[in-house]
Amino acid sequence: MTMDSLFTAEEQAFRDRVGSALRDMLPADLAEKTRNSVHLSREDMARWNRILHGKGWSAHHWPQEHGGPGWSPMERYLFESEYANADAPPISVFGVYLVGPTLYTFGSQAQKDRYLPGILTGDEFWCQGYSEPEAGSDLAALRTTARKTETGWVINGQKAWTTEGHFADLMICLARTDSTVKQQAGLSLFIVPMDAPGLKISPVITIDGAHSVNEVFLDNVEVPEDALIGEENKGWTYAKFLLNHERTNNAQVHRSRREFERLKRSAAETLDGDGRPLLDNPAFRRRFAIIEMEVRALEATVLRILAVQTGGKEPGPETSIVKVIGSRLQQMISELAMDVFAERAIAVPANGLNAPSDAAAWAERHLFRRVVTIYAGSNEIQKTIIARTALGL
Amino acid sequence: MRRSEEKMEEDRLLRDSARRFFEEQRAWSPTGKHNGQAAYLDMGWPGMGLPEELGGMGADLSQCLMAVEEGGRVLLPDWLIDDVALTAGLAPLCDKSGMGDLLGRVPSGSVRFVLVTGDRRHPPLRLAKNGTDATVTGRSGLVPDALRATHLLVCAENAEGEAQLAAIAVDAADGVHREAYHLMDGRKAGILSFDGAAIPAGNVLASGEEARQRIAELTDLCTAGLVADCIGALDAGFSATIDHLKTRKQFGQPLSAFQAVQHLMADAYCDRENLRSLTIAMTAAFDGPADERRKAVSAAKAYLGRNGLAAASRCIQVCGGIAMTEEYFVGHVYKRLQTTAALFGNAEDHLATLM
């Protein structure tokens, strides 16, 4: 949002400072790749992660004592906004968003010393072993087991939808350690090296034609005693804590704003059948206006939550809505893109010489975006949570 | 969006006293007659946004809109948008001819301004200056509270299309006709016709660019007031709906146990919370540049007309047939929002502003 009145003078100066630094740091080829593809390679993400780390910004939401810059919620918001505006590539989320906060909150000192540096530098990549073929939305029904041995644990089972598993070094794995108690009370969190004997991985190709997710099979995988994070049978509590940790991150508000502005430019450069820019065609104009309104609503809701956090308070139940509205907005934008690019978005040259193009990138994004209302707790699960916690139904 | 601790404490006191006042004195009842006759005039609210030297309370816009919102909770039949929201923007006009004196009488309620704008689907109101006189011609759009106003702030254009803002005392001017209208939600409004109404040229408070800016800001204030009113109405509608869902049983269980019902309400909740967020952002935007203020107001008003109204509609849906009856609160919330959605530009008008 361009509303300077929402930010203090110091915050505006902060925004300008980090924005210009980000633009200086970002290699042009990485910005180009960010615009033109949905899934980045490990090499590209690691390269950018190292550059960010050089500035101390690779884990921008971490507290200072663990290697983050220790920014306020509003400063993080502004950094994320400038980050998106610069077309900086997303870095792998699992290490920075999931594992890091889990370890510095619940992990042992030895675990923090061993694993946090690799996350900060981007030298070690993580994946998340939560979902299973029989445990999707009903995560607590998972069947992977971890059995205690004299030297550690033996893990058996199968994980599904393991994003970036094919190039991760380590997995944070939720497994059942007690099957005699209530489902949620018998789960524990483990650190599993992806090269451990007995671990096999096989690719799953998604409808966008890309390989970003995998199946992971764990067949008598042995891990040492200290692979357990925190206490035995507390895994569900830790996983839930994490879900609440960076709630506004789910909104993807900055990426949506950036993509929307780029799509607007494309619509200004594309002519309709009457030779006028699509952006001036009344039907398109109205759709852009509706999305402008929706983007503003999401921005306002995220800022409202951050304002509460800035005051040192826990935000109210309104935080539960950002996943639902943010994911839906991402889809609305890519749906509009499909109409802006029309036939150009659905066809590629048969000679295989398809140069990267806006249309192709939007098509890929549009297809992959079907997932955003499913992952991270499907929107139906979210609505049930809203009804229960926010409305008391 | 961020308020100091001190301001938040003031806000809490104001909200509590407003809510108590409306619930005790002006609670909604199915007969359409509000209980109690105490007027918010007694609370000293008219002109609460005016500075203290003009007899106001020096409340900021956020607090003025909070008072309006609390009135919305009981579906108050009186309009607060002019007495509270509009007057919050009138202080800069106090140097203009006669305005200082008039503004000083706003807090007591003896002077009541309303903003009179043209009908969006018709030519604008015309104001022509002839030496020491000026004449106004044309027909206004719906003007909330037109019938109780003592003074009109008329938004017009001259023959060259330049904006003109004029103050007209209703009693003093010939050629001003008021037609009364009942609105869909039971509130009253009027349409003003100016049949070459003659006023002293000194009553033209601003012309050209200055008038354009003033009119834009005053229009935005009234629009903001309308949105705030609906936030209150929708909140109250939600509470009533949720109470109903917990008590009404079908198939042996309360309606609240059905997931289809829960998800409809979750959707409505998303819309309601987004509307509230947009209202907060809109309020903050009054401290910023005019263009951004305009867009923030339009985003909130358009959202009200689309998503806010959809949320109220879902409340009717989940309550079922009872919400179709005149006796039930929830249907009246819908009518309040539908009525408001059409005033001061509907969702389509405001979407057009956003692009």
XYZ file of C-alpha atoms in Angstrom:
748
model
C 0.000 0.000 0.000
C 1.311 3.428 -0.807
C -0.307 4.871 2.268
C 2.530 6.694 3.931
C 0.148 7.930 6.599
C 0.172 4.423 8.037
C 3.910 4.488 8.703
C 6.091 6.662 10.881
C 8.839 8.761 9.308
C 11.427 6.333 10.721
C 9.598 3.416 9.146
C 9.439 5.172 5.789
C 13.187 5.815 5.974
C 13.735 2.172 6.898
C 11.704 1.102 3.889
C 13.700 3.299 1.524
C 16.972 2.061 2.982
C 16.225 -1.674 2.740
C 14.556 -1.206 -0.636
C 17.553 0.409 -2.258
C 19.927 -2.088 -0.613
C 17.859 -5.000 -1.930
C 17.846 -3.602 -5.452
C 21.634 -3.179 -5.304
C 22.211 -6.698 -3.993
C 19.923 -8.588 -6.321
C 21.575 -10.047 -9.451
C 19.525 -9.206 -12.549
C 19.319 -12.819 -13.691
C 17.706 -13.857 -10.400
C 15.112 -11.097 -10.642
C 14.376 -12.257 -14.171
C 13.974 -15.871 -13.029
C 11.681 -14.775 -10.203
C 9.421 -13.066 -12.709
C 9.403 -15.954 -15.147
C 9.204 -19.115 -13.099
C 7.326 -20.582 -10.209
C 9.900 -23.017 -8.835
C 13.528 -21.976 -8.465
C 16.480 -24.363 -8.389
C 18.402 -25.023 -5.222
C 21.459 -23.314 -6.730
C 19.538 -20.118 -7.403
C 17.914 -20.052 -3.974
C 21.217 -20.844 -2.240
C 23.015 -18.122 -4.155
C 20.481 -15.494 -3.144
C 20.392 -16.835 0.416
C 24.175 -16.318 0.710
C 23.885 -12.749 -0.571
C 21.119 -12.003 1.928
C 23.097 -13.637 4.699
C 26.027 -11.351 3.922
C 23.756 -8.494 4.941
C 22.269 -10.374 7.908
C 18.851 -10.520 6.251
C 18.436 -14.195 5.332
C 16.148 -14.838 8.310
C 14.548 -11.423 8.460
C 11.883 -12.329 11.022
C 14.213 -14.042 13.504
C 15.229 -12.370 16.734
C 18.742 -10.986 16.946
C 20.029 -13.580 19.424
C 19.534 -16.313 16.818
C 21.042 -14.443 13.907
C 18.107 -12.411 12.627
C 18.057 -8.616 12.371
C 15.558 -8.335 15.245
C 13.119 -6.144 13.331
C 9.705 -5.028 14.582
C 6.595 -6.495 12.940
C 6.136 -3.284 10.938
C 9.759 -3.293 9.771
C 9.364 -6.892 8.646
C 6.272 -5.912 6.694
C 8.125 -3.108 4.944
C 11.125 -5.317 4.211
C 8.851 -7.987 2.732
C 7.108 -5.377 0.632
C 10.397 -4.058 -0.787
C 11.585 -7.629 -1.246
C 8.593 -8.433 -3.432
C 8.868 -5.150 -5.324
C 12.481 -5.890 -6.191
C 11.453 -9.287 -7.638
C 13.762 -10.968 -5.171
C 13.421 -14.759 -5.296
C 11.654 -16.459 -2.418
C 14.183 -18.412 -0.386
C 13.369 -21.906 0.754
C 10.633 -21.486 3.372
C 11.143 -24.656 5.363
C 14.440 -23.806 6.982
C 13.726 -20.173 7.687
C 10.021 -20.272 8.506
C 9.492 -23.741 9.908
C 12.623 -25.397 11.250
C 14.505 -22.356 12.544
C 11.726 -21.065 14.821
C 10.959 -24.635 15.946
C 14.573 -25.234 16.920
C 15.227 -21.921 18.617
C 11.998 -22.279 20.563
C 12.000 -25.973 21.471
C 15.373 -27.417 20.400
C 18.406 -28.223 22.536
C 21.464 -25.967 22.574
C 23.355 -28.603 20.594
C 20.618 -28.655 17.925
C 20.636 -24.868 17.673
C 24.425 -24.812 17.325
C 24.392 -27.546 14.726
C 21.470 -26.521 12.517
C 20.716 -22.793 12.742
C 23.935 -21.657 10.986
C 23.194 -23.807 7.917
C 19.733 -22.269 7.664
C 21.098 -18.747 7.922
C 23.765 -19.260 5.271
C 21.535 -21.316 2.993
C 24.076 -24.134 2.881
C 21.593 -26.652 4.258
C 18.115 -27.095 2.826
C 15.184 -28.570 4.713
C 11.922 -30.191 3.789
C 8.814 -30.882 5.806
C 7.686 -34.442 6.543
C 4.183 -33.871 7.852
C 1.515 -35.018 5.363
C 1.009 -38.650 4.442
C -1.109 -40.501 1.892
C -3.712 -41.221 4.591
C -3.171 -38.025 6.595
C -3.821 -34.872 4.596
C -6.175 -32.415 6.215
C -6.497 -34.937 9.037
C -2.824 -34.629 9.887
C -3.074 -36.151 13.345
C -4.083 -39.453 11.745
C -0.539 -39.934 10.425
C 0.875 -43.467 10.539
C 4.633 -43.048 10.324
C 6.103 -44.484 13.509
C 9.287 -43.833 15.443
C 10.336 -46.662 17.728
C 12.862 -46.136 20.494
C 15.995 -48.286 20.400
C 19.047 -48.392 22.629
C 20.895 -45.883 20.470
C 18.110 -43.742 19.117
C 15.003 -44.163 16.983
C 13.863 -46.255 14.037
C 11.408 -44.555 11.710
C 9.013 -46.347 9.352
C 6.359 -44.900 7.102
C 5.596 -42.766 4.082
C 5.421 -39.002 3.637
C 3.542 -37.162 0.892
C 3.673 -33.716 -0.770
C 7.258 -33.234 0.356
C 8.109 -29.933 -1.307
C 11.786 -29.526 -2.256
C 12.493 -32.975 -0.793
C 14.527 -33.886 -3.891
C 17.174 -31.319 -3.078
C 16.831 -31.001 0.698
C 19.571 -32.153 3.052
C 17.348 -32.661 6.068
C 13.721 -33.335 6.895
C 11.708 -32.261 9.905
C 9.552 -35.321 10.381
C 6.402 -35.769 12.432
C 6.028 -39.391 13.588
C 3.959 -41.420 16.021
C 5.818 -42.372 19.187
C 2.825 -43.571 21.200
C -0.171 -45.275 19.640
C -1.941 -45.978 22.925
C -3.052 -42.391 23.558
C -5.246 -39.858 21.777
C -3.930 -39.295 18.222
C -2.555 -35.819 18.852
C -0.853 -36.797 22.106
C 1.390 -39.484 20.617
C 3.382 -37.533 18.031
C 6.999 -36.373 18.111
C 9.233 -34.258 15.877
C 12.505 -35.608 14.474
C 15.396 -34.423 12.361
C 16.080 -36.907 9.561
C 18.993 -36.619 7.082
C 17.732 -37.160 3.540
C 20.701 -39.402 2.779
C 19.964 -41.766 5.676
C 19.967 -45.452 4.670
C 16.417 -46.689 4.137
C 15.071 -43.308 2.964
C 13.866 -43.291 -0.632
C 12.360 -40.427 -2.550
C 10.315 -40.366 -5.715
C 9.087 -37.364 -7.681
C 5.466 -36.291 -8.091
C 4.767 -34.134 -11.127
C 2.053 -31.538 -10.499
C -0.460 -30.161 -13.029
C 1.847 -27.281 -13.901
C 4.187 -29.882 -15.359
C 6.881 -29.235 -12.783
C 8.658 -31.280 -10.156
C 8.496 -29.564 -6.791
C 6.876 -32.193 -4.574
C 7.806 -35.778 -3.763
C 6.864 -38.934 -1.973
C 9.303 -40.034 0.713
C 9.515 -43.622 1.946
C 11.095 -44.368 5.307
C 12.081 -48.007 5.701
C 13.779 -48.706 9.046
C 15.537 -45.356 8.980
C 17.777 -45.081 12.037
C 18.399 -41.704 13.649
C 20.326 -40.965 16.850
C 18.734 -40.130 20.175
C 19.310 -36.410 19.744
C 17.324 -36.362 16.502
C 14.261 -35.818 18.699
C 13.240 -32.141 18.950
C 12.077 -31.099 22.394
C 10.159 -33.678 24.370
C 8.752 -36.983 23.226
C 5.016 -36.856 22.380
C 4.944 -33.059 22.222
C 5.224 -32.948 18.424
C 1.647 -31.828 17.841
C 1.983 -28.942 20.262
C 5.180 -27.800 18.519
C 3.664 -28.139 15.060
C 0.622 -26.142 16.103
C 2.743 -23.451 17.693
C 4.486 -23.104 14.379
C 1.261 -22.784 12.433
C 0.436 -19.803 14.600
C 3.952 -18.424 14.480
C 3.993 -16.461 11.269
C 0.334 -16.225 10.593
C 0.483 -13.188 8.403
C 3.074 -14.909 6.171
C 0.263 -17.004 4.753
C -1.342 -13.904 3.343
C 1.309 -13.508 0.600
C 0.165 -9.917 0.525
C 3.300 -8.434 -1.000
C 3.627 -11.001 -3.717
C -0.008 -10.491 -4.650
C 0.410 -6.718 -4.791
C 3.537 -7.034 -6.915
C 1.984 -9.511 -9.312
C -1.164 -7.448 -9.580
C 0.801 -4.318 -10.512
C 2.777 -6.279 -13.104
C -0.404 -7.721 -14.548
C -1.832 -4.210 -14.793
C 1.176 -3.158 -16.849
C 0.718 -6.146 -19.126
C -2.937 -5.205 -19.585
C -1.907 -1.660 -20.476
C 0.421 -3.033 -23.158
C -2.070 -5.519 -24.608
C -4.696 -4.331 -27.092
C -8.249 -5.600 -27.283
C -10.142 -6.254 -30.524
C -10.953 -2.551 -30.846
C -7.293 -1.615 -30.664
C -7.538 -0.128 -27.199
C -5.451 -1.258 -24.232
C -7.155 -4.002 -22.222
C -6.785 -1.856 -19.137
C -9.151 0.689 -20.732
C -11.654 -1.945 -21.788
C -14.573 -1.500 -19.359
C -14.959 -5.212 -18.619
C -11.287 -5.613 -17.750
C -11.154 -2.312 -15.945
C -13.891 -3.403 -13.614
C -12.168 -6.689 -12.845
C -8.934 -4.893 -12.096
C -10.854 -2.521 -9.825
C -12.415 -5.403 -7.913
C -9.015 -6.980 -7.349
C -7.531 -3.596 -6.377
C -10.257 -3.438 -3.732
C -9.495 -6.976 -2.558
C -5.742 -6.358 -2.424
C -6.376 -3.250 -0.350
C -8.587 -5.251 1.996
C -5.884 -7.857 2.518
C -3.212 -5.193 3.025
C -5.432 -3.414 5.532
C -6.129 -6.622 7.448
C -2.456 -7.586 7.622
C -1.486 -4.078 8.735
C -4.234 -4.116 11.319
C -2.830 -7.333 12.793
C 0.712 -5.947 12.739
C -0.452 -2.760 14.449
C -1.825 -4.863 17.304
C 1.415 -6.850 17.515
C 3.416 -3.631 17.489
C 1.489 -2.577 20.562
C 2.796 -5.733 22.233
C -0.581 -7.478 22.191
C -1.764 -10.782 20.786
C -3.945 -10.166 17.755
C -7.531 -11.354 17.903
C -9.365 -13.979 15.889
C -9.186 -11.816 12.768
C -5.748 -13.387 12.103
C -7.499 -16.608 11.178
C -8.874 -15.039 8.012
C -5.610 -14.144 6.265
C -4.958 -17.626 4.893
C -8.449 -17.826 3.400
C -8.543 -14.362 1.871
C -4.869 -14.326 0.870
C -5.008 -17.625 -0.980
C -8.232 -16.757 -2.722
C -6.740 -13.456 -3.852
C -3.686 -15.188 -5.316
C -6.052 -17.288 -7.394
C -8.174 -14.317 -8.470
C -5.060 -12.584 -9.803
C -3.849 -15.559 -11.815
C -7.388 -16.146 -13.111
C -7.449 -12.574 -14.387
C -4.001 -13.116 -15.934
C -5.368 -16.057 -17.901
C -7.991 -13.749 -19.385
C -5.480 -10.970 -20.073
C -3.146 -13.319 -21.976
C -5.995 -15.403 -23.412
C -4.831 -17.775 -26.148
C -1.207 -16.875 -25.620
C -1.388 -18.427 -22.155
C -2.494 -21.865 -23.306
C -0.225 -22.555 -26.273
C 3.527 -23.131 -26.579
C 5.458 -23.611 -29.854
C 5.532 -27.271 -30.893
C 9.201 -26.993 -31.896
C 10.058 -26.865 -28.214
C 11.739 -23.488 -28.582
C 9.524 -21.738 -26.095
C 11.344 -18.685 -24.886
C 10.388 -17.581 -21.374
C 7.424 -15.245 -21.595
C 5.011 -13.509 -19.297
C 2.175 -15.571 -20.707
C 3.968 -18.859 -20.061
C 4.952 -17.828 -16.549
C 1.381 -16.853 -15.725
C 0.051 -20.120 -17.119
C 2.425 -22.117 -14.934
C 1.658 -19.953 -11.933
C -2.072 -20.195 -12.562
C -1.996 -23.967 -12.567
C 0.233 -24.270 -9.537
C -1.907 -21.700 -7.688
C -4.731 -24.224 -7.499
C -2.793 -25.562 -4.531
C -2.794 -22.470 -2.358
C -6.342 -23.045 -1.141
C -5.402 -26.638 -0.309
C -2.013 -26.498 1.376
C -1.114 -25.108 4.803
C -4.510 -26.254 6.086
C -7.123 -26.265 3.319
C -9.534 -23.350 3.236
C -12.329 -25.646 4.361
C -10.297 -26.573 7.445
C -9.585 -22.865 7.970
C -13.271 -22.002 7.775
C -14.110 -24.631 10.343
C -11.441 -23.119 12.588
C -12.846 -19.625 12.027
C -16.343 -20.808 12.877
C -15.139 -22.433 16.058
C -12.588 -19.948 17.364
C -13.738 -16.603 16.017
C -17.491 -17.127 15.966
C -17.854 -19.662 18.771
C -20.108 -21.897 16.676
C -3.631 2.604 12.277
C -1.641 2.659 15.450
C -3.009 4.653 18.336
C -1.215 5.780 21.434
C -2.139 4.192 24.756
C -3.693 7.464 25.803
C -5.866 7.654 22.683
C -6.886 4.030 23.071
C -8.016 4.698 26.608
C -10.073 7.668 25.378
C -11.475 5.447 22.636
C -12.510 2.796 25.147
C -14.306 5.304 27.347
C -16.078 6.818 24.384
C -17.120 3.476 22.963
C -18.373 2.210 26.310
C -20.419 5.283 27.010
C -21.825 5.375 23.479
C -22.764 1.722 23.574
C -24.382 2.042 26.975
C -26.276 5.104 25.894
C -27.653 3.529 22.749
C -28.487 0.221 24.370
C -30.269 1.861 27.284
C -31.893 4.752 25.505
C -32.302 3.787 21.892
C -32.371 -0.016 21.711
C -33.855 -1.419 18.509
C -37.284 -2.931 18.765
C -39.341 -4.829 16.233
C -42.101 -2.217 16.240
C -39.711 0.082 14.471
C -40.034 2.502 17.363
C -36.800 2.778 19.240
C -37.174 2.535 22.972
C -36.656 5.782 24.776
C -36.614 9.159 23.204
C -33.332 10.496 24.517
C -31.463 12.096 21.684
C -27.773 11.859 21.038
C -27.953 15.648 21.052
C -28.083 15.264 24.823
C -24.702 13.591 24.699
C -23.172 16.700 23.199
C -22.145 14.780 20.117
C -23.115 17.139 17.313
C -19.905 18.712 16.249
C -17.879 16.443 18.515
C -15.157 16.611 15.895
C -15.049 20.398 16.005
C -12.193 21.935 17.980
C -12.893 23.003 21.545
C -12.676 26.713 20.723
C -15.730 26.227 18.512
C -17.525 24.418 21.317
C -16.785 20.929 20.031
C -15.088 18.064 21.858
C -11.957 18.028 19.718
C -12.473 14.339 18.977
C -10.427 12.955 16.119
C -12.026 11.319 13.108
C -11.504 7.828 14.437
C -13.517 8.723 17.522
C -16.244 10.451 15.531
C -16.624 7.379 13.343
C -16.715 5.202 16.428
C -19.736 7.142 17.692
C -21.398 6.713 14.307
C -20.624 2.989 14.380
C -22.247 2.606 17.793
C -25.393 4.247 16.439
C -25.338 1.719 13.624
C -25.439 -1.133 16.126
C -28.966 -0.194 17.193
C -29.954 0.802 13.652
C -30.475 4.327 14.937
C -33.047 6.047 12.747
C -31.310 9.407 13.169
C -28.434 10.168 10.854
C -25.129 10.756 12.571
C -23.154 11.124 9.374
C -23.862 14.837 9.063
C -23.951 15.867 12.724
C -20.845 13.869 13.618
C -18.822 12.881 10.541
C -19.442 15.859 8.252
C -18.981 18.485 10.933
C -15.609 16.939 11.788
C -14.387 18.465 8.530
C -15.951 21.899 8.802
C -13.436 23.671 11.068
C -11.274 24.838 8.124
C -14.306 26.736 6.820
C -14.788 28.759 9.989
C -13.021 31.828 8.546
C -15.499 32.053 5.698
C -18.307 34.552 5.821
C -20.670 33.821 8.693
C -19.402 30.275 9.152
C -17.609 30.877 12.443
C -20.871 31.900 14.077
C -22.802 29.021 12.522
C -20.231 26.416 13.512
C -20.342 27.713 17.075
C -24.022 26.792 17.151
C -23.503 23.250 15.852
C -22.656 21.655 19.232
C -25.971 22.760 20.756
C -27.842 21.337 17.796
C -29.389 24.674 16.835
C -27.515 24.645 13.539
C -27.431 21.422 11.551
C -25.556 21.141 8.302
C -26.113 18.582 5.606
C -24.055 18.037 2.498
C -26.099 18.439 -0.661
C -24.638 16.829 -3.755
C -26.078 16.401 -7.211
C -27.763 13.265 -8.402
C -24.988 11.170 -9.943
C -27.221 10.187 -12.839
C -28.232 13.759 -13.683
C -26.479 17.027 -14.508
C -24.776 18.672 -11.512
C -26.324 21.461 -9.469
C -25.592 24.840 -11.069
C -24.441 27.935 -9.255
C -24.197 31.230 -11.084
C -22.809 34.403 -9.566
C -24.355 37.731 -10.595
C -22.485 40.482 -8.806
C -23.462 40.386 -5.139
C -25.936 37.554 -5.605
C -25.723 33.977 -6.657
C -28.424 31.626 -7.824
C -28.622 27.860 -7.501
C -30.509 25.611 -9.903
C -31.040 21.901 -10.190
C -32.101 18.839 -8.312
C -30.029 17.054 -5.709
C -29.514 13.383 -5.103
C -30.912 11.819 -1.950
C -29.799 13.855 1.022
C -29.799 12.036 4.365
C -31.392 14.142 7.079
C -32.358 16.850 4.596
C -35.578 17.416 6.473
C -34.017 18.359 9.769
C -31.183 20.460 8.403
C -31.091 24.169 9.085
C -28.237 24.767 6.666
C -27.260 23.214 3.390
C -23.709 22.877 2.140
C -24.371 22.802 -1.554
C -21.871 21.204 -3.936
C -22.399 22.751 -7.354
C -20.654 23.828 -10.531
C -20.706 27.079 -12.443
C -21.337 27.285 -16.178
C -17.639 26.684 -16.841
C -17.780 23.443 -14.864
C -15.756 24.825 -11.943
C -16.677 23.538 -8.513
C -18.598 25.801 -6.138
C -19.347 25.226 -2.470
C -22.094 27.359 -0.931
C -23.849 27.528 2.422
C -27.590 28.112 2.288
C -29.829 28.729 5.274
C -32.945 26.726 4.552
C -35.355 29.282 5.997
C -33.777 32.293 4.390
C -33.730 31.155 0.804
C -36.620 31.313 -1.626
C -36.748 28.735 -4.340
C -35.535 25.819 -2.222
C -37.993 22.930 -2.229
C -37.716 19.803 -0.138
C -39.398 16.547 -1.025
C -39.475 13.947 1.723
C -38.604 10.318 1.031
C -38.851 7.135 3.087
C -35.825 4.977 2.487
C -35.890 1.200 2.198
C -34.597 0.775 5.736
C -37.134 3.126 7.315
C -34.879 6.151 7.590
C -35.897 9.472 6.165
C -34.185 11.534 3.521
C -34.995 14.313 1.129
C -34.372 15.567 -2.336
C -33.787 19.276 -2.731
C -34.771 21.242 -5.780
C -33.273 24.645 -6.374
C -35.406 26.773 -8.554
C -33.001 29.627 -9.144
C -32.652 30.013 -5.386
C -30.967 33.329 -4.698
C -28.277 33.624 -2.048
C -25.770 36.367 -1.220
C -22.570 35.812 -3.175
C -20.734 35.856 0.168
C -22.306 32.498 0.960
C -20.200 30.895 -1.717
C -17.548 29.506 0.572
C -15.132 28.318 -2.057
C -14.757 28.261 -5.827
C -12.658 26.401 -8.350
C -9.838 24.225 -7.130
C -10.380 25.088 -3.474
C -14.045 24.145 -3.736
C -13.190 20.939 -5.540
C -10.861 19.903 -2.754
C -13.291 20.859 0.029
C -16.191 19.087 -1.641
C -14.089 15.978 -2.164
C -13.089 15.903 1.479
C -16.594 16.573 2.831
C -18.065 13.949 0.513
C -15.439 11.468 1.683
C -16.296 12.274 5.304
C -19.981 11.550 4.772
C -19.118 8.365 2.897
C -16.801 7.306 5.714
C -19.644 7.919 8.157
C -21.932 5.676 6.143
C -19.368 2.873 6.160
C -18.785 3.197 9.910
C -22.527 3.031 10.537
C -22.723 -0.226 8.604
C -19.796 -1.772 10.480
C -21.849 -1.324 13.639
C -25.006 -2.668 12.042
C -23.217 -5.694 10.629
C -21.529 -6.480 13.950
C -24.870 -6.420 15.714
C -26.399 -8.534 12.945
C -23.647 -11.089 13.443
C -24.272 -11.308 17.176
C -27.979 -11.837 16.626
C -27.324 -14.457 13.954
C -24.877 -16.397 16.086
C -27.260 -16.406 19.046
C -29.932 -17.788 16.766
C -27.644 -20.485 15.353
C -26.822 -21.703 18.826
C -30.412 -21.938 20.010
C -32.436 -22.941 16.965
C -32.551 -26.733 16.596
C -33.272 -28.798 13.489
C -32.658 -32.525 12.989
C -32.053 -32.677 16.720
C -29.051 -30.368 16.776
C -28.419 -26.643 16.896
C -27.918 -25.026 13.475
C -24.417 -24.063 14.595
C -23.406 -27.738 14.445
C -23.856 -27.919 10.658
C -20.676 -27.411 8.706
C -22.458 -25.862 5.741
C -23.771 -23.196 8.092
C -20.385 -22.748 9.771
C -18.659 -22.180 6.446
C -21.197 -19.631 5.274
C -20.630 -17.735 8.484
C -16.848 -18.058 8.158
C -17.086 -16.477 4.694
C -19.248 -13.722 6.106
C -16.747 -13.221 8.917
C -13.889 -12.804 6.409
C -15.914 -10.132 4.635
C -16.831 -8.379 7.854
C -13.261 -8.286 9.140
C -11.899 -7.069 5.817
C -14.515 -4.327 5.840
C -13.402 -3.317 9.310
C -9.746 -3.310 8.227
C -10.591 -1.137 5.223
C -12.467 1.214 7.540
C -9.416 1.582 9.764
C -7.187 2.197 6.737
C -9.731 4.690 5.374
C -9.755 6.622 8.638
C -5.955 6.821 8.660
C -5.992 7.996 5.046
C -7.696 11.265 6.040
C -4.268 12.313 7.351
C -2.665 11.706 3.955
C -2.860 13.032 0.395
C -6.302 13.570 -1.135
C -5.861 11.062 -3.928
C -5.014 8.231 -1.560
C -7.820 9.269 0.801
C -10.282 9.105 -2.067
C -9.131 5.618 -3.013
C -9.182 4.365 0.563
C -12.745 5.654 0.976
C -13.803 4.146 -2.326
C -12.260 0.785 -1.474
C -14.213 0.686 1.790
C -17.483 1.878 0.233
C -17.203 -0.521 -2.708
C -16.381 -3.352 -0.311
C -19.404 -2.466 1.775
C -21.667 -2.610 -1.279
C -20.285 -5.949 -2.435
C -18.863 -8.017 0.392
C -20.516 -6.289 3.357
C -23.920 -6.693 1.805
C -23.111 -10.300 0.898
C -22.220 -10.959 4.536
C -25.551 -9.535 5.695
C -27.285 -11.654 3.100
C -25.579 -14.773 4.452
C -26.823 -13.900 7.921
C -30.378 -14.001 6.560
C -29.655 -17.275 4.772
C -28.403 -19.134 7.831
C -31.119 -17.785 10.116
C -33.689 -19.021 7.654
C -37.282 -17.876 7.273
C -37.418 -15.970 10.519
C -34.969 -13.414 9.149
C -37.468 -12.663 6.380
C -39.912 -11.252 8.918
C -40.361 -7.619 9.880
C -40.128 -8.663 13.504
C -36.599 -9.964 13.262
C -33.505 -7.792 13.611
C -31.319 -9.470 10.985
C -33.466 -8.534 7.997
C -33.323 -4.908 9.080
C -29.539 -5.062 9.142
C -29.653 -6.171 5.525
C -31.943 -3.277 4.628
C -29.623 -0.855 6.414
C -26.674 -2.061 4.373
C -28.587 -2.166 1.113
C -29.810 1.373 1.654
C -26.369 2.617 2.559
C -24.784 0.802 -0.363
C -26.793 3.015 -2.712
C -26.017 6.346 -1.033
C -23.059 8.586 -1.912
C -22.135 6.402 -4.859
C -22.730 2.686 -5.058
C -20.133 -0.058 -5.355
C -19.808 0.369 -9.113
C -19.247 4.115 -8.802
C -16.539 3.560 -6.236
C -14.891 0.732 -8.155
C -14.527 3.188 -11.021
C -12.603 5.513 -8.681
C -10.191 2.748 -7.767
C -8.706 2.302 -11.214
